[in-house]
C-alpha cells in the first residue's frame, strides 16, 4: 500500500522533469512558456503533497493551510508571469516576424 | 487508492502530451486538461481552495491566455517549415537527472511537522473560519499584499509593450464573434451565473473553500467572455475609473496594514474587528484581481490587429 501523498509527490517530480524537457528542447516560444508552466505545476504538486504528509502525521483535519496559501499565491504569480512572457513573445514576433529565438537556429 | 494511481497516470500522460511533438494548439488543449486533472489531485489531497485556484487560474485563465496568443502569433509569424526541437538528448538527460534528484529528495524528506496545529490554535483570533483564508489575509498578509502588487507590476509590464500610437486604445485586439453563434450565445447566458458564483466564492471564502483569488478569477472570466463575445467592449487603457479599480485592492490592503501600526504592528488585525477588516480587504482585492487578471489576459492594446 503506497501512501497517496508519496504517490502525488513522485508524480509531481516526474511532471517537473517532463516540463523541463519541453522547456529545454522546444523551440516555439509559446510552447516553452507552456512547458515552464508544467514545471510550476509539478513543483506545486510536490509542495502540496509534502504539506499533506505533514498534516496526516500531525493528525490535524485537512491539509496544512500554510502550503495551501503559498501554492495559491504561486498559481496567481505564475499566471502574471505567463501573461508578461506572452506579451514579450508577441512583441518579439511583431518586431521580427519570428516565433523562435535566433540562438536556437544554430 | 486505485483512483489516485489512475489520476497520477493521467496527469503524467497529459503532461507528456503537452510537451510532445503535437502542434502548439493541441499542446495548449492538453495543458488545460492537465490543469483540470491536477485540480482533481488537489481535491484528493484535501486542498479544496487550491483545487479551485488551479481550475480557475491554472487551467482556465492560462488556457484562454495561451489559446488567444496562439491565434495572434500565427497571424504575426505563421507559416514555413521549421525544426520543432533542439538539443533533444541533453535536454532529456538533464530532465531525467532533475526528476531523479527530486524523487530522491522527496523520499528522503524528514517527516514534516507541519504548521496545521499552530494555525488551528490561532484561528479563533483570525476573524475567519477558513484556515487558508486566515493564512492568506491575516497570518501571512505580507505575501498576499505583495502578490497583489506583483499582479499590478505584470500588467504595467504588458502595457509597457504597447506601441506609441496604440496607447489609450481599448485593451487587447478588436474582437468579433459571429452574431447568433456559440460564443455570443454563451456570452449572454453565462455572465449572470458567473457573477453569482464569483461573489459567492468570495463571501463563502471566510468560512469554507473560496476566497478573493478564486472569486476574482471567476469575475475576470465573466468580463473576458463579454469582451470576447463582442457584447461589451474592453475598457480603454488609462481610463481613470479603470486605474482606480486596478489599485483599489493593494491600496485598501496597504491602508489597513498601516492602520495596524496603531494596534501593534504593520498588517496586524485586532481580533475583535478582524472579520470586517478582512471582508473589506477581500472586497477591494476581488475587484482589483478581477480587473487585473482580465486585462492581463486581454493583453496590450492592438486596435489595428483585429481577430
Tab-separated table of C-alpha atoms in Angstrom:
chain	number	residue	atom	x	y	z
A	1	UNK	CA	0.000	0.000	0.000
A	2	UNK	CA	1.527	3.280	-1.042
A	3	UNK	CA	0.852	6.481	0.816
A	4	UNK	CA	-1.165	8.763	-1.532
A	5	UNK	CA	0.951	11.792	-0.580
A	6	UNK	CA	4.044	9.897	-1.681
A	7	UNK	CA	2.373	8.986	-4.967
A	8	UNK	CA	1.432	12.604	-5.727
A	9	UNK	CA	4.854	13.865	-4.630
A	10	UNK	CA	6.647	11.485	-7.000
A	11	UNK	CA	4.169	12.327	-9.777
A	12	UNK	CA	4.982	15.994	-9.173
A	13	UNK	CA	8.710	15.255	-9.550
A	14	UNK	CA	8.048	13.452	-12.851
A	15	UNK	CA	5.873	16.348	-14.079
A	16	UNK	CA	8.760	18.731	-13.301
A	17	UNK	CA	11.016	16.529	-15.447
A	18	UNK	CA	8.573	16.447	-18.371
A	19	UNK	CA	8.144	20.204	-18.239
A	20	UNK	CA	11.876	20.775	-18.048
A	21	UNK	CA	12.437	18.533	-21.057
A	22	UNK	CA	9.900	20.566	-23.049
A	23	UNK	CA	11.345	23.848	-21.832
A	24	UNK	CA	14.885	22.902	-22.881
A	25	UNK	CA	14.097	21.208	-26.179
A	26	UNK	CA	11.120	23.009	-27.735
A	27	UNK	CA	11.897	25.986	-29.974
A	28	UNK	CA	8.442	27.505	-30.266
A	29	UNK	CA	8.425	30.239	-27.617
A	30	UNK	CA	4.796	29.762	-26.598
A	31	UNK	CA	5.402	26.061	-26.135
A	32	UNK	CA	8.370	26.916	-23.946
A	33	UNK	CA	6.256	29.140	-21.738
A	34	UNK	CA	3.667	26.353	-21.575
A	35	UNK	CA	6.358	23.831	-20.601
A	36	UNK	CA	7.543	26.194	-17.888
A	37	UNK	CA	4.015	26.253	-16.504
A	38	UNK	CA	4.109	22.437	-16.459
A	39	UNK	CA	7.302	22.649	-14.360
A	40	UNK	CA	5.499	25.006	-11.976
A	41	UNK	CA	2.509	22.720	-11.612
A	42	UNK	CA	4.820	19.810	-10.764
A	43	UNK	CA	6.577	21.869	-8.085
A	44	UNK	CA	3.232	22.896	-6.562
A	45	UNK	CA	2.161	19.254	-6.530
A	46	UNK	CA	5.345	18.188	-4.692
A	47	UNK	CA	4.961	21.004	-2.186
A	48	UNK	CA	1.279	20.261	-1.581
A	49	UNK	CA	1.946	16.540	-1.192
A	50	UNK	CA	4.654	17.250	1.398
A	51	UNK	CA	2.235	19.536	3.268
A	52	UNK	CA	-0.438	16.847	3.176
A	53	UNK	CA	2.020	14.338	4.609
A	54	UNK	CA	2.786	16.717	7.464
A	55	UNK	CA	-0.905	17.207	8.235
A	56	UNK	CA	-1.549	13.459	8.208
A	57	UNK	CA	1.412	12.891	10.541
A	58	UNK	CA	0.061	15.531	12.910
A	59	UNK	CA	-3.451	14.183	12.782
A	60	UNK	CA	-4.989	17.615	12.092
A	61	UNK	CA	-8.096	17.795	9.963
A	62	UNK	CA	-7.472	18.752	6.335
A	63	UNK	CA	-4.173	19.580	4.676
A	64	UNK	CA	-1.728	22.080	6.159
A	65	UNK	CA	-3.164	25.541	5.326
A	66	UNK	CA	0.198	27.330	5.055
A	67	UNK	CA	1.466	25.420	1.988
A	68	UNK	CA	-2.037	25.742	0.513
A	69	UNK	CA	-1.954	29.526	0.854
A	70	UNK	CA	1.566	29.682	-0.604
A	71	UNK	CA	0.539	27.491	-3.556
A	72	UNK	CA	-2.482	29.701	-4.303
A	73	UNK	CA	-0.135	32.697	-4.268
A	74	UNK	CA	2.212	30.776	-6.569
A	75	UNK	CA	-0.550	29.931	-9.052
A	76	UNK	CA	-1.570	33.587	-9.314
A	77	UNK	CA	2.013	34.796	-9.723
A	78	UNK	CA	2.599	32.107	-12.379
A	79	UNK	CA	-0.323	33.498	-14.384
A	80	UNK	CA	1.039	37.042	-14.055
A	81	UNK	CA	4.479	35.920	-15.250
A	82	UNK	CA	2.933	33.923	-18.100
A	83	UNK	CA	0.934	36.935	-19.245
A	84	UNK	CA	4.088	39.074	-19.273
A	85	UNK	CA	6.003	36.361	-21.161
A	86	UNK	CA	3.212	36.074	-23.736
A	87	UNK	CA	3.250	39.849	-24.158
A	88	UNK	CA	7.010	39.776	-24.778
A	89	UNK	CA	6.684	36.878	-27.254
A	90	UNK	CA	4.014	38.745	-29.230
A	91	UNK	CA	6.125	41.899	-29.245
A	92	UNK	CA	9.124	39.846	-30.411
A	93	UNK	CA	7.038	38.262	-33.171
A	94	UNK	CA	5.765	41.675	-34.249
A	95	UNK	CA	9.283	43.098	-34.398
A	96	UNK	CA	10.991	40.160	-36.129
A	97	UNK	CA	8.212	38.015	-37.665
A	98	UNK	CA	9.534	35.010	-35.774
A	99	UNK	CA	8.175	32.719	-33.099
A	100	UNK	CA	11.575	31.348	-32.036
A	101	UNK	CA	14.764	32.848	-30.662
A	102	UNK	CA	17.711	33.354	-33.042
A	103	UNK	CA	20.111	31.498	-30.687
A	104	UNK	CA	18.213	28.283	-31.375
A	105	UNK	CA	18.844	28.402	-35.128
A	106	UNK	CA	22.383	27.105	-34.971
B	1	UNK	CA	-6.004	4.321	-3.863
B	2	UNK	CA	-6.754	2.920	-7.314
B	3	UNK	CA	-8.246	6.301	-8.218
B	4	UNK	CA	-5.001	8.008	-7.113
B	5	UNK	CA	-2.892	5.705	-9.275
B	6	UNK	CA	-5.126	6.251	-12.322
B	7	UNK	CA	-5.196	10.018	-11.743
B	8	UNK	CA	-1.390	10.217	-11.431
B	9	UNK	CA	-1.021	8.151	-14.606
B	10	UNK	CA	-3.362	10.503	-16.469
B	11	UNK	CA	-1.562	13.590	-15.148
B	12	UNK	CA	1.747	12.227	-16.425
B	13	UNK	CA	0.308	11.162	-19.800
B	14	UNK	CA	-1.305	14.551	-20.382
B	15	UNK	CA	1.831	16.440	-19.264
B	16	UNK	CA	3.809	14.350	-21.756
B	17	UNK	CA	1.309	15.194	-24.494
B	18	UNK	CA	1.596	18.893	-23.632
B	19	UNK	CA	5.364	18.883	-24.278
B	20	UNK	CA	5.375	16.297	-27.098
B	21	UNK	CA	5.543	16.738	-30.857
B	22	UNK	CA	1.934	17.776	-31.404
B	23	UNK	CA	1.170	21.250	-32.703
B	24	UNK	CA	1.080	24.266	-30.442
B	25	UNK	CA	-2.727	24.416	-30.419
B	26	UNK	CA	-3.047	20.815	-29.269
B	27	UNK	CA	-0.321	21.361	-26.700
B	28	UNK	CA	-2.381	24.177	-25.137
B	29	UNK	CA	-5.502	21.986	-25.097
B	30	UNK	CA	-3.554	19.246	-23.322
B	31	UNK	CA	-2.206	21.827	-20.877
B	32	UNK	CA	-5.770	22.827	-19.960
B	33	UNK	CA	-6.681	19.159	-19.453
B	34	UNK	CA	-3.556	18.815	-17.316
B	35	UNK	CA	-4.755	21.723	-15.151
B	36	UNK	CA	-8.163	20.118	-14.636
B	37	UNK	CA	-6.587	16.774	-13.679
B	38	UNK	CA	-4.164	18.459	-11.282
B	39	UNK	CA	-7.066	20.267	-9.640
B	40	UNK	CA	-8.656	16.832	-9.082
B	41	UNK	CA	-5.377	15.776	-7.461
B	42	UNK	CA	-5.716	18.770	-5.117
B	43	UNK	CA	-9.157	17.527	-4.118
B	44	UNK	CA	-7.623	14.146	-3.295
B	45	UNK	CA	-5.024	15.953	-1.156
B	46	UNK	CA	-7.789	17.747	0.826
B	47	UNK	CA	-6.782	21.127	-0.606
B	48	UNK	CA	-10.109	22.394	-1.940
B	49	UNK	CA	-9.003	26.055	-2.047
B	50	UNK	CA	-6.005	25.128	-4.182
B	51	UNK	CA	-8.209	22.967	-6.409
B	52	UNK	CA	-10.465	25.970	-7.062
B	53	UNK	CA	-7.494	28.227	-7.801
B	54	UNK	CA	-5.878	25.650	-10.091
B	55	UNK	CA	-9.095	25.035	-12.048
B	56	UNK	CA	-9.918	28.734	-12.392
B	57	UNK	CA	-6.437	30.214	-12.904
B	58	UNK	CA	-4.066	27.382	-13.817
B	59	UNK	CA	-6.370	25.684	-16.296
B	60	UNK	CA	-8.961	28.336	-17.172
B	61	UNK	CA	-7.321	31.747	-17.482
B	62	UNK	CA	-3.887	30.428	-18.509
B	63	UNK	CA	-5.632	28.358	-21.185
B	64	UNK	CA	-7.503	31.360	-22.568
B	65	UNK	CA	-4.320	33.433	-22.476
B	66	UNK	CA	-2.292	30.802	-24.367
B	67	UNK	CA	-5.039	29.997	-26.885
B	68	UNK	CA	-5.519	33.629	-27.836
B	69	UNK	CA	-1.733	34.019	-28.001
B	70	UNK	CA	-1.538	31.063	-30.427
B	71	UNK	CA	-4.005	32.776	-32.755
B	72	UNK	CA	-2.238	36.152	-32.518
B	73	UNK	CA	1.184	34.596	-33.029
B	74	UNK	CA	0.124	32.615	-36.113
B	75	UNK	CA	-1.024	35.849	-37.736
B	76	UNK	CA	2.231	37.614	-36.870
B	77	UNK	CA	4.695	34.824	-37.600
B	78	UNK	CA	2.853	31.925	-39.191
B	79	UNK	CA	3.835	29.554	-41.988
B	80	UNK	CA	7.046	27.895	-43.062
B	81	UNK	CA	8.518	24.516	-42.199
B	82	UNK	CA	10.926	24.510	-39.294
B	83	UNK	CA	12.556	22.285	-36.746
B	84	UNK	CA	10.448	21.820	-33.605
B	85	UNK	CA	13.181	20.758	-31.242
B	86	UNK	CA	16.830	21.346	-30.432
B	87	UNK	CA	19.214	19.583	-28.043
B	88	UNK	CA	16.859	16.656	-27.525
B	89	UNK	CA	19.435	14.367	-25.908
B	90	UNK	CA	20.984	16.830	-23.426
B	91	UNK	CA	17.517	18.120	-22.528
B	92	UNK	CA	16.269	14.588	-21.919
B	93	UNK	CA	19.272	13.729	-19.787
B	94	UNK	CA	19.006	16.940	-17.763
B	95	UNK	CA	15.278	16.413	-17.212
B	96	UNK	CA	15.771	12.797	-16.168
B	97	UNK	CA	18.552	13.819	-13.793
B	98	UNK	CA	16.451	16.558	-12.179
B	99	UNK	CA	13.481	14.198	-11.822
B	100	UNK	CA	15.667	11.538	-10.208
B	101	UNK	CA	17.179	14.047	-7.804
B	102	UNK	CA	13.761	15.468	-6.883
B	103	UNK	CA	12.326	11.985	-6.248
B	104	UNK	CA	15.337	11.085	-4.136
B	105	UNK	CA	14.979	14.329	-2.174
B	106	UNK	CA	11.238	13.816	-1.715
B	107	UNK	CA	11.706	10.274	-0.447
B	108	UNK	CA	14.454	11.447	1.893
B	109	UNK	CA	12.407	14.291	3.396
B	110	UNK	CA	12.163	14.068	7.167
B	111	UNK	CA	8.594	13.615	8.306
B	112	UNK	CA	7.438	17.261	8.244
B	113	UNK	CA	5.865	18.622	11.393
B	114	UNK	CA	3.550	20.996	9.552
B	115	UNK	CA	2.025	24.237	10.746
B	116	UNK	CA	-1.570	22.978	10.872
B	117	UNK	CA	-1.696	22.879	14.679
B	118	UNK	CA	-0.329	26.417	15.068
B	119	UNK	CA	-2.849	27.752	12.550
B	120	UNK	CA	-5.682	25.870	14.262
B	121	UNK	CA	-4.635	27.316	17.629
B	122	UNK	CA	-4.547	30.884	16.306
B	123	UNK	CA	-7.714	30.555	14.202
B	124	UNK	CA	-10.169	31.854	16.848
B	125	UNK	CA	-8.344	35.201	16.763
B	126	UNK	CA	-8.161	35.393	12.953
B	127	UNK	CA	-11.703	36.577	12.286
B	128	UNK	CA	-12.437	33.943	9.629
B	129	UNK	CA	-13.063	30.230	9.948
B	130	UNK	CA	-11.355	29.043	6.751
B	131	UNK	CA	-7.720	28.430	7.768
B	132	UNK	CA	-6.436	29.096	4.230
B	133	UNK	CA	-8.148	32.494	4.108
B	134	UNK	CA	-6.802	33.204	7.606
B	135	UNK	CA	-3.256	32.465	6.428
B	136	UNK	CA	-3.664	34.471	3.221
B	137	UNK	CA	-5.179	37.611	4.707
B	138	UNK	CA	-4.150	37.618	8.340
B	139	UNK	CA	-1.190	35.476	9.379
B	140	UNK	CA	0.752	35.943	6.158
B	141	UNK	CA	-0.767	39.178	4.897
B	142	UNK	CA	2.620	40.312	3.615
B	143	UNK	CA	2.641	37.577	0.970
B	144	UNK	CA	-0.794	38.448	-0.285
B	145	UNK	CA	-0.183	42.199	-0.262
B	146	UNK	CA	2.987	41.811	-2.305
B	147	UNK	CA	1.269	39.299	-4.576
B	148	UNK	CA	-1.378	41.857	-5.474
B	149	UNK	CA	1.442	44.274	-6.270
B	150	UNK	CA	3.110	41.613	-8.469
B	151	UNK	CA	-0.116	41.359	-10.479
B	152	UNK	CA	-0.094	45.104	-10.957
B	153	UNK	CA	3.594	45.080	-11.942
B	154	UNK	CA	2.945	42.367	-14.540
B	155	UNK	CA	0.154	44.455	-16.046
B	156	UNK	CA	2.427	47.503	-16.163
B	157	UNK	CA	4.960	45.295	-17.975
B	158	UNK	CA	2.403	44.101	-20.521
B	159	UNK	CA	1.132	47.614	-21.126
B	160	UNK	CA	4.678	48.932	-21.454
B	161	UNK	CA	4.927	46.868	-24.662
B	162	UNK	CA	2.165	48.908	-26.288
B	163	UNK	CA	3.088	50.717	-29.476
B	164	UNK	CA	3.053	54.512	-29.014
B	165	UNK	CA	0.208	55.038	-31.461
B	166	UNK	CA	-1.970	52.455	-29.755
B	167	UNK	CA	-1.765	53.950	-26.269
B	168	UNK	CA	-5.168	54.867	-24.876
B	169	UNK	CA	-6.974	52.425	-27.146
B	170	UNK	CA	-9.070	49.522	-25.887
B	171	UNK	CA	-7.161	46.653	-24.253
B	172	UNK	CA	-6.446	43.638	-26.446
B	173	UNK	CA	-7.297	43.074	-30.090
B	174	UNK	CA	-10.648	44.006	-31.592
B	175	UNK	CA	-12.989	41.055	-31.070
B	176	UNK	CA	-15.653	39.907	-33.474
B	177	UNK	CA	-17.934	36.998	-32.659
B	178	UNK	CA	-20.375	35.602	-35.210
B	179	UNK	CA	-23.842	37.028	-34.414
B	180	UNK	CA	-26.034	34.241	-33.084
B	181	UNK	CA	-23.005	31.956	-32.734
B	182	UNK	CA	-21.997	29.786	-29.822
B	183	UNK	CA	-19.701	32.386	-28.262
B	184	UNK	CA	-22.319	35.129	-28.404
B	185	UNK	CA	-24.956	32.769	-27.021
B	186	UNK	CA	-22.779	31.760	-24.081
B	187	UNK	CA	-21.786	35.379	-23.647
B	188	UNK	CA	-25.411	36.177	-22.884
B	189	UNK	CA	-26.244	33.118	-20.781
B	190	UNK	CA	-23.177	32.657	-18.580
B	191	UNK	CA	-22.365	36.130	-17.134
B	192	UNK	CA	-25.272	36.307	-14.632
B	193	UNK	CA	-24.375	32.827	-13.414
B	194	UNK	CA	-20.668	33.708	-13.300
B	195	UNK	CA	-21.316	36.903	-11.321
B	196	UNK	CA	-23.287	34.943	-8.751
B	197	UNK	CA	-20.656	32.186	-8.452
B	198	UNK	CA	-17.826	34.715	-8.242
B	199	UNK	CA	-19.395	36.811	-5.486
B	200	UNK	CA	-20.468	33.654	-3.645
B	201	UNK	CA	-16.899	32.288	-3.697
B	202	UNK	CA	-15.566	35.486	-2.124
B	203	UNK	CA	-18.268	35.561	0.541
B	204	UNK	CA	-18.035	31.842	1.309
B	205	UNK	CA	-14.237	32.034	1.457
B	206	UNK	CA	-14.423	33.333	5.048
B	207	UNK	CA	-15.861	30.057	6.323
B	208	UNK	CA	-15.385	27.451	3.587
B	209	UNK	CA	-13.425	26.915	0.395
B	210	UNK	CA	-13.188	30.001	-1.779
B	211	UNK	CA	-11.715	33.455	-1.433
B	212	UNK	CA	-10.749	36.652	-3.204
B	213	UNK	CA	-8.479	34.998	-5.761
B	214	UNK	CA	-10.869	32.241	-6.788
B	215	UNK	CA	-13.888	34.564	-6.849
B	216	UNK	CA	-11.962	37.325	-8.596
B	217	UNK	CA	-10.864	34.880	-11.273
B	218	UNK	CA	-14.446	33.841	-11.985
B	219	UNK	CA	-15.416	37.522	-12.259
B	220	UNK	CA	-12.448	38.087	-14.597
B	221	UNK	CA	-13.690	35.193	-16.728
B	222	UNK	CA	-17.110	36.873	-16.964
B	223	UNK	CA	-15.503	40.116	-18.129
B	224	UNK	CA	-13.350	38.221	-20.658
B	225	UNK	CA	-16.343	36.337	-22.020
B	226	UNK	CA	-18.249	39.585	-22.528
B	227	UNK	CA	-15.246	41.168	-24.262
B	228	UNK	CA	-14.516	38.144	-26.467
B	229	UNK	CA	-18.144	37.740	-27.493
B	230	UNK	CA	-18.084	41.389	-28.536
B	231	UNK	CA	-21.018	42.155	-26.222
B	232	UNK	CA	-19.168	44.701	-24.095
B	233	UNK	CA	-16.109	46.487	-25.474
B	234	UNK	CA	-12.890	46.141	-23.484
B	235	UNK	CA	-12.075	49.277	-21.466
B	236	UNK	CA	-9.631	51.884	-22.742
B	237	UNK	CA	-6.267	51.567	-21.021
B	238	UNK	CA	-5.580	54.635	-18.968
B	239	UNK	CA	-9.214	55.404	-18.178
B	240	UNK	CA	-9.240	56.882	-14.639
B	241	UNK	CA	-12.003	54.547	-13.380
B	242	UNK	CA	-10.037	51.567	-14.650
B	243	UNK	CA	-6.873	52.662	-12.891
B	244	UNK	CA	-8.809	53.190	-9.682
B	245	UNK	CA	-10.174	49.642	-9.904
B	246	UNK	CA	-6.650	48.311	-10.508
B	247	UNK	CA	-5.114	49.883	-7.419
B	248	UNK	CA	-8.141	49.658	-5.087
B	249	UNK	CA	-7.169	46.252	-3.675
B	250	UNK	CA	-3.499	46.887	-2.923
B	251	UNK	CA	-4.348	50.396	-1.655
B	252	UNK	CA	-7.040	49.232	0.791
B	253	UNK	CA	-4.833	46.350	1.920
B	254	UNK	CA	-1.935	48.718	2.490
B	255	UNK	CA	-4.207	51.200	4.271
B	256	UNK	CA	-5.471	48.547	6.691
B	257	UNK	CA	-1.886	47.378	7.163
B	258	UNK	CA	-0.696	50.872	8.055
B	259	UNK	CA	-3.673	51.349	10.376
B	260	UNK	CA	-2.495	48.183	12.116
B	261	UNK	CA	0.580	50.111	13.277
B	262	UNK	CA	-1.693	51.765	15.866
B	263	UNK	CA	-2.646	48.310	17.107
B	264	UNK	CA	0.737	46.686	17.359
B	265	UNK	CA	2.380	46.258	14.001
B	266	UNK	CA	2.120	46.520	10.246
B	267	UNK	CA	-0.632	44.258	8.869
B	268	UNK	CA	-1.768	43.172	12.341
B	269	UNK	CA	-5.518	42.877	12.597
B	270	UNK	CA	-7.214	43.372	16.002
B	271	UNK	CA	-9.139	40.115	16.666
B	272	UNK	CA	-12.395	41.938	17.555
B	273	UNK	CA	-12.747	43.623	14.181
B	274	UNK	CA	-10.648	41.206	12.115
B	275	UNK	CA	-13.648	39.847	10.237
B	276	UNK	CA	-14.986	43.192	8.920
B	277	UNK	CA	-11.421	44.256	8.096
B	278	UNK	CA	-10.763	41.042	6.164
B	279	UNK	CA	-14.058	41.353	4.294
B	280	UNK	CA	-13.230	44.967	3.392
B	281	UNK	CA	-9.800	43.948	2.100
B	282	UNK	CA	-11.281	40.995	0.219
B	283	UNK	CA	-13.976	43.122	-1.441
B	284	UNK	CA	-11.427	45.641	-2.751
B	285	UNK	CA	-8.941	42.901	-3.597
B	286	UNK	CA	-11.547	40.934	-5.550
B	287	UNK	CA	-12.333	43.961	-7.717
B	288	UNK	CA	-8.645	44.599	-8.412
B	289	UNK	CA	-7.844	40.935	-9.033
B	290	UNK	CA	-10.766	40.547	-11.430
B	291	UNK	CA	-9.861	43.656	-13.432
B	292	UNK	CA	-6.109	42.969	-13.427
B	293	UNK	CA	-6.447	39.330	-14.471
B	294	UNK	CA	-8.901	40.164	-17.254
B	295	UNK	CA	-6.587	42.887	-18.590
B	296	UNK	CA	-3.530	40.606	-18.328
B	297	UNK	CA	-5.294	38.023	-20.479
B	298	UNK	CA	-6.562	40.609	-22.985
B	299	UNK	CA	-3.013	41.903	-23.399
B	300	UNK	CA	-1.723	45.195	-24.704
B	301	UNK	CA	-3.952	47.344	-26.899
B	302	UNK	CA	-3.655	46.441	-30.581
B	303	UNK	CA	-6.570	48.140	-32.300
B	304	UNK	CA	-5.095	47.506	-35.754
B	305	UNK	CA	-4.795	43.761	-35.212
B	306	UNK	CA	-8.409	42.569	-35.330
B	307	UNK	CA	-9.216	38.923	-34.805
